[in-house]
Amino acid sequence: MRRGREDLGSLHGTPPPRWARFAPAVAMVVLCLAQWLTPGNIELGYFLAALPAVAAFSYGAAGTAVFATLVLLLLGVPELGVGHAQGSDLATVATVGLLSVVIAWVRRRRDHQLVSVRTVAEAAQMAVLPPVPERVGPVRCAGLYRAAQRGTLVGGDLYDVRAGPYGVRAVVADVQGHGLTAVGTVVALLGAFREAALDDAELTGVAARLDRRLAADAAADSTPHPELFATAVLLEFPPGLDLVRIVSCGHPPVLLLRDFAVFEIEVEPGPPLGLGLAGPVCPPVAEFPLLPGDRLLAHTDGVTEARDAAGYFYPLATRIPVLAGDPAGLVPAVWRDLAAFSGGGPHDDVALLLLSPEQRLSGGPGRP
């Protein structure tokens, strides 16, 4: 899962810009030069008293103390020709410097605490939705996840790919809501899928287990969630067969990339997970033959419902043939194109999962 190092690093906070560290020193030099070059009846040196407070925003206690000491020397030693502070004026400058040192110490201590908390949060989120490996069994994988809530790695979308006794199985789902409020449901669905991928012989059984998990969570929650649901699409690549099985639970259709053509795989959708609309009837399973080189792209509606400035939806199926030849890979190319289309990225969670199974040459032709 390629979230980008900039997304992981954003959880640790952004260090002060380089210019902020140079600004106090540059201001000190400029004020000293200005004072030396101006007539003696104009005093500019007292502006130096503000420099320790400025330094406290980008330096620690020691660095701020150095600036405070230099300011006291420049203002308190008349021979330097910068200031002539005495008595109460000098005491005021010293007080400002001392307070600046305290502020810098408190700020640096809070920064360390914040980094520690964010590091733990990052580790927890990565444990919930770890990166998808480049290969799972005979299936090559490439994924991208972008949470709508700034500063988080996990939102209301999810995907996973697992190998088991019944082949390689994948899920892409979109939970009601987004951001941190949906993370609990994401965790429950991922746990249910990982167990079902090993235990359930039929793909419909996997869907049924996810539906039961969501319904049980909604019923057991102390706060009623009558509309707790999720759309999902499940894919299965059975061992020794050049085909894919798909179950759709109210989810956007999977796209088949064959050469430079793109098709929507038509699947009779079942109801979303958690609504209990299907009763004992499971959503139907569709099977489609695959040819060597075929790729399957599953996504959430955060992609296709993104709008441009004119209000048009992002045409994913139309853009894929244009982006398929990007040397950086299709998934990163789609994200860059989507971000440019929507003016910086959609305001919803986004998940893309590209699956490239290795087929034998026995696979029969066919168009979905």
XYZ file of C-alpha atoms in Angstrom:
368
model
C 0.000 0.000 0.000
C 1.654 3.165 -1.177
C 0.558 5.911 1.124
C 3.723 7.940 0.524
C 6.381 8.853 3.000
C 4.989 12.356 3.258
C 1.730 10.927 4.636
C 3.505 8.844 7.242
C 5.727 11.731 8.244
C 2.804 14.106 8.594
C 1.752 12.278 11.758
C 4.988 13.361 13.431
C 4.389 17.031 12.766
C 6.322 19.420 10.578
C 9.555 20.946 11.878
C 9.942 24.738 11.787
C 10.966 26.027 8.353
C 14.634 26.740 7.854
C 14.054 30.469 7.487
C 12.532 30.553 10.996
C 15.843 29.390 12.487
C 17.851 31.976 10.604
C 15.414 34.843 11.164
C 16.490 35.809 14.742
C 20.192 35.879 13.828
C 19.570 37.850 10.638
C 17.353 40.308 12.506
C 20.039 40.778 15.149
C 22.695 41.566 12.536
C 20.404 43.914 10.620
C 19.369 45.848 13.764
C 22.980 46.196 14.907
C 24.085 47.481 11.513
C 21.127 49.851 11.342
C 21.945 51.242 14.777
C 25.619 51.752 13.917
C 24.746 53.523 10.664
C 22.049 55.851 12.061
C 22.515 59.041 14.043
C 23.052 58.650 17.771
C 19.731 60.223 18.749
C 17.775 57.396 17.101
C 17.787 54.169 19.114
C 16.870 50.984 17.264
C 18.607 48.589 19.601
C 15.597 48.129 21.829
C 13.944 46.123 19.051
C 16.473 43.436 19.956
C 14.491 42.736 23.118
C 11.899 40.861 21.040
C 14.414 38.446 19.506
C 14.527 35.895 22.374
C 10.753 35.486 22.137
C 11.025 34.949 18.384
C 13.855 32.452 18.864
C 11.731 30.456 21.330
C 9.498 29.290 18.467
C 12.303 27.551 16.587
C 15.060 26.900 19.151
C 15.237 24.973 22.374
C 15.959 26.433 25.788
C 19.738 26.486 25.226
C 19.534 28.247 21.863
C 17.043 30.767 23.186
C 19.296 31.428 26.199
C 22.168 32.230 23.812
C 20.023 34.821 22.017
C 18.862 36.276 25.343
C 22.465 36.598 26.577
C 23.595 38.299 23.353
C 20.714 40.759 23.552
C 21.593 41.612 27.178
C 25.214 42.222 26.194
C 24.331 44.360 23.185
C 21.895 46.493 25.154
C 23.776 46.588 28.449
C 27.307 47.381 27.231
C 27.361 50.977 25.924
C 30.784 50.489 24.313
C 29.220 48.214 21.705
C 27.229 51.156 20.387
C 23.917 49.368 20.134
C 22.016 50.223 23.327
C 22.304 51.933 26.662
C 19.861 49.970 28.801
C 20.258 50.422 32.526
C 18.413 49.630 35.711
C 14.764 48.752 35.166
C 15.104 48.671 31.362
C 17.838 46.099 31.551
C 15.846 44.100 34.116
C 12.842 44.126 31.765
C 14.957 42.807 28.884
C 16.385 40.104 31.159
C 12.864 39.106 32.253
C 11.726 38.820 28.645
C 14.761 36.665 27.897
C 14.126 34.406 30.890
C 10.469 33.955 29.983
C 11.478 33.157 26.418
C 13.815 30.428 27.672
C 10.993 28.937 29.763
C 8.617 29.067 26.788
C 11.199 27.347 24.567
C 11.714 24.597 27.160
C 7.978 23.995 27.546
C 7.450 24.038 23.773
C 10.239 21.545 23.108
C 8.949 19.256 25.877
C 5.425 19.340 24.448
C 6.809 18.676 20.967
C 8.559 15.546 22.215
C 5.364 14.355 23.904
C 3.347 15.010 20.756
C 5.816 13.101 18.594
C 5.637 10.160 21.002
C 1.834 10.111 20.931
C 1.725 10.421 17.157
C 4.276 7.644 16.747
C 2.075 5.319 18.793
C -0.968 6.408 16.775
C 0.863 5.722 13.521
C 1.904 2.262 14.699
C -1.674 1.469 15.738
C -3.102 2.608 12.415
C -0.506 0.677 10.447
C -1.398 -2.413 12.475
C -5.064 -1.956 11.562
C -4.416 -1.534 7.846
C -0.863 -2.697 7.043
C 0.641 -2.173 3.602
C -0.412 -4.712 1.028
C 2.609 -6.713 -0.167
C 3.671 -6.507 -3.780
C 2.707 -10.140 -4.282
C 0.252 -12.429 -2.540
C 0.620 -15.931 -3.913
C 0.307 -15.727 -7.703
C -1.282 -12.265 -7.602
C 0.689 -9.032 -7.894
C -0.813 -6.195 -5.866
C -0.611 -2.418 -5.903
C -2.747 -0.293 -3.640
C -3.280 3.276 -2.576
C -5.162 4.621 0.424
C -5.910 8.217 1.291
C -7.978 9.061 4.372
C -10.208 12.108 4.134
C -9.386 13.289 7.654
C -6.081 15.119 7.677
C -3.347 13.604 9.833
C -4.769 10.058 9.791
C -3.780 6.928 7.893
C -7.056 5.011 8.287
C -10.525 6.253 7.472
C -13.774 4.613 6.440
C -12.434 2.628 3.474
C -10.553 -0.643 3.661
C -8.928 -3.275 1.523
C -6.917 -6.415 2.078
C -5.509 -9.350 0.126
C -5.002 -12.755 1.738
C -3.873 -16.166 0.537
C -5.611 -19.224 1.933
C -6.582 -22.810 1.175
C -9.237 -21.636 -1.296
C -6.999 -19.306 -3.266
C -6.159 -15.632 -3.034
C -9.018 -13.502 -1.764
C -9.334 -9.728 -1.723
C -11.810 -7.259 -0.289
C -12.432 -3.578 -0.936
C -15.100 -1.942 1.204
C -16.501 1.446 2.077
C -17.948 1.868 5.556
C -20.696 4.368 6.262
C -19.048 7.632 7.259
C -15.351 8.384 7.162
C -12.544 9.477 9.419
C -11.948 8.228 12.947
C -15.643 7.527 13.579
C -15.540 4.647 11.085
C -12.233 3.093 12.177
C -13.889 0.708 14.666
C -16.062 -0.752 11.918
C -13.054 -1.019 9.607
C -11.177 -3.003 12.264
C -14.113 -5.382 12.765
C -14.588 -6.022 9.049
C -10.898 -6.612 8.433
C -10.729 -9.126 11.276
C -13.808 -10.947 9.993
C -12.435 -11.063 6.449
C -9.057 -12.434 7.513
C -10.711 -15.261 9.404
C -13.212 -15.986 6.645
C -10.486 -16.093 3.991
C -9.061 -19.124 5.808
C -12.220 -20.829 7.039
C -15.057 -20.346 4.537
C -14.956 -22.516 1.432
C -17.388 -20.320 -0.515
C -17.006 -16.640 -1.315
C -20.632 -16.129 -0.338
C -19.716 -17.452 3.110
C -17.110 -14.700 3.415
C -19.732 -12.090 2.537
C -22.170 -13.616 5.020
C -19.585 -13.492 7.800
C -18.875 -9.815 7.124
C -22.590 -9.090 7.141
C -23.059 -10.875 10.478
C -20.108 -9.021 11.979
C -21.535 -5.654 10.982
C -25.065 -6.521 12.113
C -23.793 -7.811 15.466
C -21.763 -4.675 16.084
C -24.737 -2.468 15.299
C -26.977 -4.447 17.643
C -24.451 -4.593 20.485
C -23.424 -0.953 20.429
C -24.698 1.119 23.332
C -25.603 3.860 20.859
C -28.082 2.616 18.243
C -26.785 2.664 14.635
C -29.816 1.789 12.532
C -27.938 2.863 9.389
C -24.613 1.159 10.072
C -23.679 -0.472 6.775
C -20.844 -0.910 4.312
C -20.556 -1.588 0.622
C -17.998 -4.205 -0.363
C -16.674 -6.220 -3.257
C -14.981 -9.592 -2.737
C -12.678 -11.218 -5.262
C -11.329 -14.767 -5.321
C -8.614 -16.256 -7.519
C -9.011 -20.030 -7.062
C -5.844 -22.131 -7.332
C -5.171 -23.693 -10.729
C -7.957 -21.790 -12.531
C -7.606 -18.795 -14.835
C -10.669 -16.995 -13.584
C -11.893 -14.636 -10.925
C -14.963 -14.960 -8.753
C -16.642 -11.763 -7.601
C -19.317 -10.979 -5.046
C -20.610 -7.426 -4.904
C -22.479 -6.025 -1.934
C -23.716 -2.717 -3.300
C -20.181 -1.660 -4.294
C -18.968 0.130 -7.433
C -18.096 -2.352 -10.188
C -14.606 -3.744 -10.610
C -12.786 -2.607 -13.745
C -11.055 -5.116 -16.025
C -7.996 -3.822 -17.863
C -7.309 -5.933 -20.946
C -4.530 -4.533 -23.105
C -5.534 -0.861 -23.360
C -9.279 -1.450 -23.115
C -11.285 -1.063 -19.912
C -14.517 -2.878 -19.092
C -16.802 -2.766 -16.098
C -17.306 -6.319 -14.887
C -21.058 -6.710 -14.661
C -22.065 -8.446 -11.452
C -25.554 -8.760 -10.034
C -25.097 -6.804 -6.789
C -26.416 -7.870 -3.438
C -27.436 -5.412 -0.718
C -24.791 -3.581 1.317
C -23.404 -5.348 4.355
C -25.186 -4.836 7.636
C -28.639 -3.924 6.344
C -30.048 -7.431 6.664
C -32.021 -7.009 3.454
C -30.899 -10.265 1.903
C -32.045 -12.518 4.729
C -30.888 -16.094 4.179
C -30.201 -15.419 0.472
C -26.554 -14.646 -0.243
C -25.493 -12.306 -3.028
C -24.746 -14.159 -6.274
C -21.231 -15.162 -7.275
C -20.042 -14.230 -10.747
C -17.177 -15.967 -12.538
C -15.131 -14.454 -15.365
C -12.257 -15.989 -17.330
C -8.959 -14.148 -17.334
C -6.296 -13.825 -20.007
C -2.569 -13.323 -19.486
C -1.923 -9.674 -18.748
C -5.411 -8.928 -17.415
C -5.570 -6.578 -14.458
C -8.437 -5.871 -12.083
C -8.937 -2.486 -10.447
C -11.266 -2.263 -7.460
C -11.992 1.116 -5.895
C -14.305 2.968 -3.552
C -16.733 5.706 -4.496
C -14.356 8.361 -3.185
C -12.684 8.043 -6.606
C -15.651 8.153 -8.964
C -17.636 10.675 -6.915
C -14.837 13.238 -6.824
C -15.836 16.409 -8.670
C -13.977 19.100 -10.518
C -14.637 22.837 -10.258
C -17.505 22.541 -12.749
C -19.194 19.761 -10.763
C -18.371 16.868 -13.100
C -17.532 13.445 -11.665
C -14.097 11.938 -12.197
C -14.269 9.609 -15.270
C -12.115 6.771 -13.951
C -12.860 4.252 -16.714
C -12.141 6.855 -19.387
C -8.887 8.004 -17.830
C -7.344 4.576 -17.215
C -6.309 3.902 -20.870
C -4.517 7.269 -20.870
C -2.737 6.553 -17.580
C -1.987 2.846 -18.088
C 1.389 3.524 -19.684
C 2.713 5.719 -16.881
C 6.181 4.407 -15.921
C 5.501 5.063 -12.219
C 2.575 2.623 -12.258
C -1.148 2.862 -12.821
C -2.223 3.380 -9.208
C 0.047 6.397 -8.507
C -0.885 7.820 -11.912
C -4.604 7.584 -11.113
C -4.081 9.356 -7.783
C -2.101 12.197 -9.361
C -4.707 12.581 -12.067
C -7.529 12.479 -9.514
C -5.833 15.085 -7.317
C -5.333 17.398 -10.292
C -8.932 16.850 -11.445
C -10.459 17.625 -8.045
C -8.116 20.481 -7.173
C -5.935 18.861 -4.536
C -7.747 15.609 -3.866
C -11.308 14.527 -3.039
C -12.879 15.227 0.345
C -13.681 11.567 0.917
C -11.683 8.463 1.728
C -10.083 6.912 -1.343
C -8.985 3.310 -1.860
C -7.550 1.767 -5.023
C -6.490 -1.863 -5.330
C -4.929 -3.196 -8.524
C -4.642 -6.990 -8.809
C -2.622 -8.682 -11.547
C -3.000 -12.485 -11.427
C -0.557 -14.750 -13.212
C -2.496 -17.022 -15.540
C -1.609 -20.086 -17.484
C -1.953 -19.947 -21.248
C -5.020 -22.196 -21.027
C -7.320 -19.348 -20.092
C -10.103 -18.964 -22.628
C -10.952 -15.691 -24.300
C -13.928 -13.741 -23.368
C -15.179 -10.305 -22.589
C -17.177 -9.616 -19.410
